[in-house]
Amino acid sequence: MRFPSPLIRGVLIQRYKRFLADVRLESGEIVTAACPNTGSMLGLTEPGTRVWLSSSSNTARKYLHTWEMLELGEEGGTRALVGINTGHPNNLVTEAIQADRIPELQGYSTLRREVCYGNRCRIDILLESPRKAPCYVEVKNVHLSRRKNLAEFPDCRTERGTKHLKELSEMVRSGCRAVMFYLVQRTDACAMALAEDLDSTYIDHFRRAVDAGVEALVYCCTLDETEIVIDRALPLITGSTPS
């Protein structure tokens, strides 16, 4: 997924009201950007953090800038880019499936988005083929990391995420295939773990879902100021995580 134009670099002043962030651009101008992430963004909102914004020419928008990613690490040292826009993962996974870059999800003839299913839910991606059972794919953005090279999910309590696990389990019981797809938007991640201390209920239902036949896939991305692309699969650590 390429950005329409290269991202703009700045420094975070503050994130507030969940959906807004004040940023000082390299020019010195201070702008208010939309923050397309309703989660806690644990560890990612420290004032002074280097951030990257996209800009829109649509003057009808209240906020012309959107917070897309941030940089972690010291100047001159190892640095990582982290994508925080939760509006991108569905597009990124769709793009990768259509380009046959996800081996586990190959062989389907049609792909549909936002299809109603279950108890008033919408599945992110529905894959179908005359020769296969339908495959329901729920996509989650992953950006938390509290241990070196280890991404974690979730970053806060997620009742919605738990509901999705329950619904996917029901789809498996009905004879369909169901996949929980974790997309890690961090360039420093080598594996992903479940953050049981942040939402033990979600982790409990994750384990129940896997026992029911729901599959879990983890893929990471390459990110820069021009594009985000799904790169490769990562291992999922389901037991106790390293300290």
PDB file of C-alpha atoms in Angstrom, residues 10-238:
ATOM      1  CA  GLY A  10       7.205  15.844  13.054  1.00  0.00           C
ATOM      2  CA  VAL A  11       7.397  15.549  16.832  1.00  0.00           C
ATOM      3  CA  LEU A  12       4.454  14.578  19.018  1.00  0.00           C
ATOM      4  CA  ILE A  13       3.323  17.216  21.486  1.00  0.00           C
ATOM      5  CA  GLN A  14       0.364  15.298  22.873  1.00  0.00           C
ATOM      6  CA  ARG A  15      -2.351  12.790  22.039  1.00  0.00           C
ATOM      7  CA  TYR A  16      -5.725  13.611  23.553  1.00  0.00           C
ATOM      8  CA  LYS A  17      -9.428  12.761  23.320  1.00  0.00           C
ATOM      9  CA  ARG A  18      -8.168   9.511  21.743  1.00  0.00           C
ATOM     10  CA  PHE A  19      -8.765  10.790  18.218  1.00  0.00           C
ATOM     11  CA  LEU A  20      -6.486  13.851  18.148  1.00  0.00           C
ATOM     12  CA  ALA A  21      -2.762  14.576  18.317  1.00  0.00           C
ATOM     13  CA  ASP A  22      -0.869  17.858  18.283  1.00  0.00           C
ATOM     14  CA  VAL A  23       2.361  17.636  16.287  1.00  0.00           C
ATOM     15  CA  ARG A  24       5.180  20.089  15.662  1.00  0.00           C
ATOM     16  CA  LEU A  25       6.353  19.713  12.062  1.00  0.00           C
ATOM     17  CA  GLU A  26       9.991  20.132  11.061  1.00  0.00           C
ATOM     18  CA  SER A  27       9.035  23.550   9.686  1.00  0.00           C
ATOM     19  CA  GLY A  28       8.046  24.594  13.199  1.00  0.00           C
ATOM     20  CA  GLU A  29       4.336  24.681  12.393  1.00  0.00           C
ATOM     21  CA  ILE A  30       2.050  23.020  14.944  1.00  0.00           C
ATOM     22  CA  VAL A  31      -0.844  21.025  13.485  1.00  0.00           C
ATOM     23  CA  THR A  32      -3.647  18.943  14.958  1.00  0.00           C
ATOM     24  CA  ALA A  33      -3.806  15.544  13.297  1.00  0.00           C
ATOM     25  CA  ALA A  34      -6.510  12.901  13.382  1.00  0.00           C
ATOM     26  CA  CYS A  35      -5.434   9.826  15.343  1.00  0.00           C
ATOM     27  CA  PRO A  36      -7.022   6.767  13.655  1.00  0.00           C
ATOM     28  CA  ASN A  37      -6.592   4.475  16.639  1.00  0.00           C
ATOM     29  CA  THR A  38      -9.079   4.032  19.485  1.00  0.00           C
ATOM     30  CA  GLY A  39      -6.821   1.791  21.580  1.00  0.00           C
ATOM     31  CA  SER A  40      -4.599   2.742  24.491  1.00  0.00           C
ATOM     32  CA  MET A  41      -1.476   2.945  22.277  1.00  0.00           C
ATOM     33  CA  LEU A  42       0.467   1.871  25.345  1.00  0.00           C
ATOM     34  CA  GLY A  43       4.074   3.051  25.199  1.00  0.00           C
ATOM     35  CA  LEU A  44       3.609   4.975  21.951  1.00  0.00           C
ATOM     36  CA  THR A  45       2.333   8.429  22.972  1.00  0.00           C
ATOM     37  CA  GLU A  46       5.262   9.916  24.860  1.00  0.00           C
ATOM     38  CA  PRO A  47       5.632  13.655  24.084  1.00  0.00           C
ATOM     39  CA  GLY A  48       8.719  14.189  21.941  1.00  0.00           C
ATOM     40  CA  THR A  49       8.232  10.967  19.959  1.00  0.00           C
ATOM     41  CA  ARG A  50       9.082  11.274  16.267  1.00  0.00           C
ATOM     42  CA  VAL A  51       5.936  10.798  14.211  1.00  0.00           C
ATOM     43  CA  TRP A  52       4.922  10.636  10.556  1.00  0.00           C
ATOM     44  CA  LEU A  53       1.751  12.205   9.170  1.00  0.00           C
ATOM     45  CA  SER A  54      -0.111  11.935   5.888  1.00  0.00           C
ATOM     46  CA  SER A  55      -1.803  15.034   4.506  1.00  0.00           C
ATOM     47  CA  SER A  56      -4.986  15.545   2.540  1.00  0.00           C
ATOM     48  CA  SER A  57      -5.862  18.207  -0.005  1.00  0.00           C
ATOM     49  CA  ASN A  58      -9.545  17.864   0.863  1.00  0.00           C
ATOM     50  CA  THR A  59     -10.345  21.215   2.425  1.00  0.00           C
ATOM     51  CA  ALA A  60     -13.723  19.888   3.604  1.00  0.00           C
ATOM     52  CA  ARG A  61     -11.889  17.828   6.221  1.00  0.00           C
ATOM     53  CA  LYS A  62     -11.623  19.364   9.668  1.00  0.00           C
ATOM     54  CA  TYR A  63      -8.135  17.915  10.171  1.00  0.00           C
ATOM     55  CA  LEU A  64      -5.983  17.760   7.058  1.00  0.00           C
ATOM     56  CA  HIS A  65      -3.298  15.577   8.662  1.00  0.00           C
ATOM     57  CA  THR A  66      -3.534  11.959   9.824  1.00  0.00           C
ATOM     58  CA  TRP A  67      -1.097  10.284  12.212  1.00  0.00           C
ATOM     59  CA  GLU A  68       0.231   7.216  10.361  1.00  0.00           C
ATOM     60  CA  MET A  69       3.315   5.951  12.178  1.00  0.00           C
ATOM     61  CA  LEU A  70       6.008   6.785  14.676  1.00  0.00           C
ATOM     62  CA  GLU A  71       9.699   6.165  15.208  1.00  0.00           C
ATOM     63  CA  LEU A  72      11.208   4.568  18.278  1.00  0.00           C
ATOM     64  CA  GLY A  73      14.877   4.444  19.219  1.00  0.00           C
ATOM     65  CA  GLU A  74      17.737   6.852  19.671  1.00  0.00           C
ATOM     66  CA  GLU A  75      19.225   9.037  16.965  1.00  0.00           C
ATOM     67  CA  GLY A  76      22.220   7.217  15.527  1.00  0.00           C
ATOM     68  CA  GLY A  77      21.126   3.900  17.031  1.00  0.00           C
ATOM     69  CA  THR A  78      18.701   1.124  16.188  1.00  0.00           C
ATOM     70  CA  ARG A  79      15.342   2.591  15.273  1.00  0.00           C
ATOM     71  CA  ALA A  80      11.953   1.083  14.506  1.00  0.00           C
ATOM     72  CA  LEU A  81       8.883   2.323  12.683  1.00  0.00           C
ATOM     73  CA  VAL A  82       5.475   1.518  14.142  1.00  0.00           C
ATOM     74  CA  GLY A  83       2.233   1.855  12.179  1.00  0.00           C
ATOM     75  CA  ILE A  84      -0.717   3.003  14.304  1.00  0.00           C
ATOM     76  CA  ASN A  85      -3.443   3.605  11.711  1.00  0.00           C
ATOM     77  CA  THR A  86      -5.991   0.840  12.338  1.00  0.00           C
ATOM     78  CA  GLY A  87      -7.729   1.730   9.087  1.00  0.00           C
ATOM     79  CA  HIS A  88      -4.920   0.191   7.015  1.00  0.00           C
ATOM     80  CA  PRO A  89      -4.661  -3.495   8.077  1.00  0.00           C
ATOM     81  CA  ASN A  90      -7.766  -4.696   6.204  1.00  0.00           C
ATOM     82  CA  ASN A  91      -6.498  -3.062   3.013  1.00  0.00           C
ATOM     83  CA  LEU A  92      -3.003  -4.436   3.543  1.00  0.00           C
ATOM     84  CA  VAL A  93      -4.209  -7.990   4.116  1.00  0.00           C
ATOM     85  CA  THR A  94      -6.597  -7.776   1.161  1.00  0.00           C
ATOM     86  CA  GLU A  95      -3.775  -6.554  -1.065  1.00  0.00           C
ATOM     87  CA  ALA A  96      -1.477  -9.364   0.096  1.00  0.00           C
ATOM     88  CA  ILE A  97      -4.120 -12.083  -0.395  1.00  0.00           C
ATOM     89  CA  GLN A  98      -4.898 -10.855  -3.899  1.00  0.00           C
ATOM     90  CA  ALA A  99      -1.177 -10.874  -4.707  1.00  0.00           C
ATOM     91  CA  ASP A 100      -0.860 -14.470  -3.361  1.00  0.00           C
ATOM     92  CA  ARG A 101       1.609 -13.383  -0.655  1.00  0.00           C
ATOM     93  CA  ILE A 102      -0.243 -15.246   2.124  1.00  0.00           C
ATOM     94  CA  PRO A 103       0.251 -18.976   1.369  1.00  0.00           C
ATOM     95  CA  GLU A 104      -2.241 -20.032   4.044  1.00  0.00           C
ATOM     96  CA  LEU A 105      -4.994 -18.054   2.311  1.00  0.00           C
ATOM     97  CA  GLN A 106      -4.404 -18.994  -1.313  1.00  0.00           C
ATOM     98  CA  GLY A 107      -6.791 -20.870  -3.583  1.00  0.00           C
ATOM     99  CA  TYR A 108     -10.002 -18.879  -3.155  1.00  0.00           C
ATOM    100  CA  SER A 109     -11.795 -17.465  -6.183  1.00  0.00           C
ATOM    101  CA  THR A 110     -13.552 -14.500  -4.552  1.00  0.00           C
ATOM    102  CA  LEU A 111     -12.828 -12.026  -1.773  1.00  0.00           C
ATOM    103  CA  ARG A 112     -15.489  -9.877  -0.142  1.00  0.00           C
ATOM    104  CA  ARG A 113     -15.139  -7.234   2.551  1.00  0.00           C
ATOM    105  CA  GLU A 114     -17.327  -6.287   5.511  1.00  0.00           C
ATOM    106  CA  VAL A 115     -19.825  -9.144   5.098  1.00  0.00           C
ATOM    107  CA  CYS A 116     -22.515  -9.524   7.767  1.00  0.00           C
ATOM    108  CA  TYR A 117     -22.375 -12.763   9.782  1.00  0.00           C
ATOM    109  CA  GLY A 118     -23.088 -14.148  13.226  1.00  0.00           C
ATOM    110  CA  ASN A 119     -24.740 -11.967  15.864  1.00  0.00           C
ATOM    111  CA  ARG A 120     -24.740  -8.539  14.214  1.00  0.00           C
ATOM    112  CA  CYS A 121     -21.065  -8.759  13.219  1.00  0.00           C
ATOM    113  CA  ARG A 122     -19.201  -7.952  10.031  1.00  0.00           C
ATOM    114  CA  ILE A 123     -16.256 -10.076   8.973  1.00  0.00           C
ATOM    115  CA  ASP A 124     -13.263  -8.128   7.672  1.00  0.00           C
ATOM    116  CA  ILE A 125     -12.604 -10.523   4.771  1.00  0.00           C
ATOM    117  CA  LEU A 126     -14.648 -13.432   3.450  1.00  0.00           C
ATOM    118  CA  LEU A 127     -12.887 -15.812   1.062  1.00  0.00           C
ATOM    119  CA  GLU A 128     -14.997 -18.171  -1.033  1.00  0.00           C
ATOM    120  CA  SER A 129     -14.494 -20.899  -3.616  1.00  0.00           C
ATOM    121  CA  PRO A 130     -16.798 -23.568  -5.105  1.00  0.00           C
ATOM    122  CA  ARG A 131     -14.348 -26.253  -3.986  1.00  0.00           C
ATOM    123  CA  LYS A 132     -13.704 -25.037  -0.428  1.00  0.00           C
ATOM    124  CA  ALA A 133     -15.604 -24.098   2.687  1.00  0.00           C
ATOM    125  CA  PRO A 134     -15.914 -20.309   3.142  1.00  0.00           C
ATOM    126  CA  CYS A 135     -13.036 -18.753   5.073  1.00  0.00           C
ATOM    127  CA  TYR A 136     -13.811 -15.952   7.553  1.00  0.00           C
ATOM    128  CA  VAL A 137     -10.790 -13.717   8.234  1.00  0.00           C
ATOM    129  CA  GLU A 138     -10.754 -11.220  11.101  1.00  0.00           C
ATOM    130  CA  VAL A 139      -7.821  -8.759  11.021  1.00  0.00           C
ATOM    131  CA  LYS A 140      -6.225  -7.125  14.065  1.00  0.00           C
ATOM    132  CA  ASN A 141      -3.570  -4.405  14.093  1.00  0.00           C
ATOM    133  CA  VAL A 142      -0.655  -5.092  16.457  1.00  0.00           C
ATOM    134  CA  HIS A 143       1.653  -2.300  17.611  1.00  0.00           C
ATOM    135  CA  LEU A 144       2.398  -2.961  21.296  1.00  0.00           C
ATOM    136  CA  SER A 145       5.848  -4.109  22.398  1.00  0.00           C
ATOM    137  CA  ARG A 146       7.141  -4.166  25.975  1.00  0.00           C
ATOM    138  CA  ARG A 147       9.985  -6.612  25.375  1.00  0.00           C
ATOM    139  CA  LYS A 148      12.727  -6.319  22.781  1.00  0.00           C
ATOM    140  CA  ASN A 149      11.691  -7.692  19.376  1.00  0.00           C
ATOM    141  CA  LEU A 150       8.405  -9.068  20.766  1.00  0.00           C
ATOM    142  CA  ALA A 151       5.055  -7.667  19.619  1.00  0.00           C
ATOM    143  CA  GLU A 152       2.005  -8.147  21.837  1.00  0.00           C
ATOM    144  CA  PHE A 153      -1.774  -8.148  21.507  1.00  0.00           C
ATOM    145  CA  PRO A 154      -4.008  -6.718  22.823  1.00  0.00           C
ATOM    146  CA  ASP A 155      -2.774  -3.415  24.270  1.00  0.00           C
ATOM    147  CA  CYS A 156      -5.874  -2.994  26.490  1.00  0.00           C
ATOM    148  CA  ARG A 157      -9.138  -4.769  27.305  1.00  0.00           C
ATOM    149  CA  THR A 158     -11.052  -5.557  24.120  1.00  0.00           C
ATOM    150  CA  GLU A 159     -14.603  -6.786  24.520  1.00  0.00           C
ATOM    151  CA  ARG A 160     -15.048  -6.412  20.764  1.00  0.00           C
ATOM    152  CA  GLY A 161     -12.059  -8.659  20.136  1.00  0.00           C
ATOM    153  CA  THR A 162     -13.454 -11.291  22.493  1.00  0.00           C
ATOM    154  CA  LYS A 163     -16.777 -11.178  20.668  1.00  0.00           C
ATOM    155  CA  HIS A 164     -14.986 -11.784  17.364  1.00  0.00           C
ATOM    156  CA  LEU A 165     -13.299 -14.884  18.784  1.00  0.00           C
ATOM    157  CA  LYS A 166     -16.654 -16.261  19.883  1.00  0.00           C
ATOM    158  CA  GLU A 167     -18.223 -15.590  16.482  1.00  0.00           C
ATOM    159  CA  LEU A 168     -15.312 -17.185  14.612  1.00  0.00           C
ATOM    160  CA  SER A 169     -15.609 -20.271  16.804  1.00  0.00           C
ATOM    161  CA  GLU A 170     -19.268 -20.556  15.844  1.00  0.00           C
ATOM    162  CA  MET A 171     -18.384 -20.333  12.152  1.00  0.00           C
ATOM    163  CA  VAL A 172     -15.983 -23.267  12.544  1.00  0.00           C
ATOM    164  CA  ARG A 173     -18.680 -25.275  14.293  1.00  0.00           C
ATOM    165  CA  SER A 174     -20.996 -24.573  11.355  1.00  0.00           C
ATOM    166  CA  GLY A 175     -18.481 -26.103   8.929  1.00  0.00           C
ATOM    167  CA  CYS A 176     -16.616 -22.990   7.777  1.00  0.00           C
ATOM    168  CA  ARG A 177     -12.971 -22.047   8.124  1.00  0.00           C
ATOM    169  CA  ALA A 178     -12.074 -19.129  10.421  1.00  0.00           C
ATOM    170  CA  VAL A 179      -8.793 -17.219  10.761  1.00  0.00           C
ATOM    171  CA  MET A 180      -7.652 -14.577  13.237  1.00  0.00           C
ATOM    172  CA  PHE A 181      -5.035 -12.573  11.345  1.00  0.00           C
ATOM    173  CA  TYR A 182      -2.681 -10.470  13.480  1.00  0.00           C
ATOM    174  CA  LEU A 183      -0.870  -7.828  11.436  1.00  0.00           C
ATOM    175  CA  VAL A 184       2.217  -6.528  13.229  1.00  0.00           C
ATOM    176  CA  GLN A 185       3.011  -2.997  12.086  1.00  0.00           C
ATOM    177  CA  ARG A 186       6.451  -2.831  13.704  1.00  0.00           C
ATOM    178  CA  THR A 187       9.798  -3.152  11.944  1.00  0.00           C
ATOM    179  CA  ASP A 188      11.506  -4.490  15.103  1.00  0.00           C
ATOM    180  CA  ALA A 189       9.244  -7.498  15.794  1.00  0.00           C
ATOM    181  CA  CYS A 190      10.538 -11.062  15.458  1.00  0.00           C
ATOM    182  CA  ALA A 191       7.584 -12.774  17.173  1.00  0.00           C
ATOM    183  CA  MET A 192       4.208 -12.019  18.728  1.00  0.00           C
ATOM    184  CA  ALA A 193       2.852 -12.956  22.154  1.00  0.00           C
ATOM    185  CA  LEU A 194      -0.526 -12.655  23.843  1.00  0.00           C
ATOM    186  CA  ALA A 195      -0.652  -9.969  26.552  1.00  0.00           C
ATOM    187  CA  GLU A 196      -2.520 -11.938  29.206  1.00  0.00           C
ATOM    188  CA  ASP A 197      -1.855  -9.345  31.909  1.00  0.00           C
ATOM    189  CA  LEU A 198      -3.732  -6.709  29.893  1.00  0.00           C
ATOM    190  CA  ASP A 199      -6.815  -8.791  29.048  1.00  0.00           C
ATOM    191  CA  SER A 200      -6.968 -12.291  30.503  1.00  0.00           C
ATOM    192  CA  THR A 201     -10.545 -12.718  29.250  1.00  0.00           C
ATOM    193  CA  TYR A 202      -9.448 -12.223  25.636  1.00  0.00           C
ATOM    194  CA  ILE A 203      -6.614 -14.716  26.037  1.00  0.00           C
ATOM    195  CA  ASP A 204      -8.958 -17.278  27.604  1.00  0.00           C
ATOM    196  CA  HIS A 205     -11.344 -16.986  24.662  1.00  0.00           C
ATOM    197  CA  PHE A 206      -8.425 -17.083  22.218  1.00  0.00           C
ATOM    198  CA  ARG A 207      -7.418 -20.469  23.613  1.00  0.00           C
ATOM    199  CA  ARG A 208     -11.006 -21.699  23.437  1.00  0.00           C
ATOM    200  CA  ALA A 209     -11.239 -20.498  19.839  1.00  0.00           C
ATOM    201  CA  VAL A 210      -8.053 -22.313  18.833  1.00  0.00           C
ATOM    202  CA  ASP A 211      -9.337 -25.481  20.511  1.00  0.00           C
ATOM    203  CA  ALA A 212     -12.536 -25.067  18.470  1.00  0.00           C
ATOM    204  CA  GLY A 213     -10.505 -24.910  15.239  1.00  0.00           C
ATOM    205  CA  VAL A 214      -9.962 -21.177  14.682  1.00  0.00           C
ATOM    206  CA  GLU A 215      -6.578 -20.586  13.067  1.00  0.00           C
ATOM    207  CA  ALA A 216      -4.184 -17.803  14.073  1.00  0.00           C
ATOM    208  CA  LEU A 217      -1.812 -16.186  11.583  1.00  0.00           C
ATOM    209  CA  VAL A 218       0.787 -13.523  12.382  1.00  0.00           C
ATOM    210  CA  TYR A 219       2.482 -11.439   9.694  1.00  0.00           C
ATOM    211  CA  CYS A 220       4.690  -8.376   9.955  1.00  0.00           C
ATOM    212  CA  CYS A 221       5.149  -5.387   7.654  1.00  0.00           C
ATOM    213  CA  THR A 222       7.899  -3.304   6.178  1.00  0.00           C
ATOM    214  CA  LEU A 223       7.195   0.393   6.673  1.00  0.00           C
ATOM    215  CA  ASP A 224       8.681   3.636   5.438  1.00  0.00           C
ATOM    216  CA  GLU A 225       7.461   7.111   4.571  1.00  0.00           C
ATOM    217  CA  THR A 226       6.278   5.999   1.127  1.00  0.00           C
ATOM    218  CA  GLU A 227       4.525   2.641   1.669  1.00  0.00           C
ATOM    219  CA  ILE A 228       3.530  -0.227   3.971  1.00  0.00           C
ATOM    220  CA  VAL A 229       3.819  -3.792   2.668  1.00  0.00           C
ATOM    221  CA  ILE A 230       3.137  -7.139   4.346  1.00  0.00           C
ATOM    222  CA  ASP A 231       6.488  -8.882   4.580  1.00  0.00           C
ATOM    223  CA  ARG A 232       6.611 -12.315   6.244  1.00  0.00           C
ATOM    224  CA  ALA A 233       5.037 -14.636   8.800  1.00  0.00           C
ATOM    225  CA  LEU A 234       6.073 -14.428  12.450  1.00  0.00           C
ATOM    226  CA  PRO A 235       5.835 -17.084  15.175  1.00  0.00           C
ATOM    227  CA  LEU A 236       3.081 -16.750  17.766  1.00  0.00           C
ATOM    228  CA  ILE A 237       4.090 -17.420  21.372  1.00  0.00           C
ATOM    229  CA  THR A 238       1.058 -18.781  23.180  1.00  0.00           C
TER     230      THR A 238
END
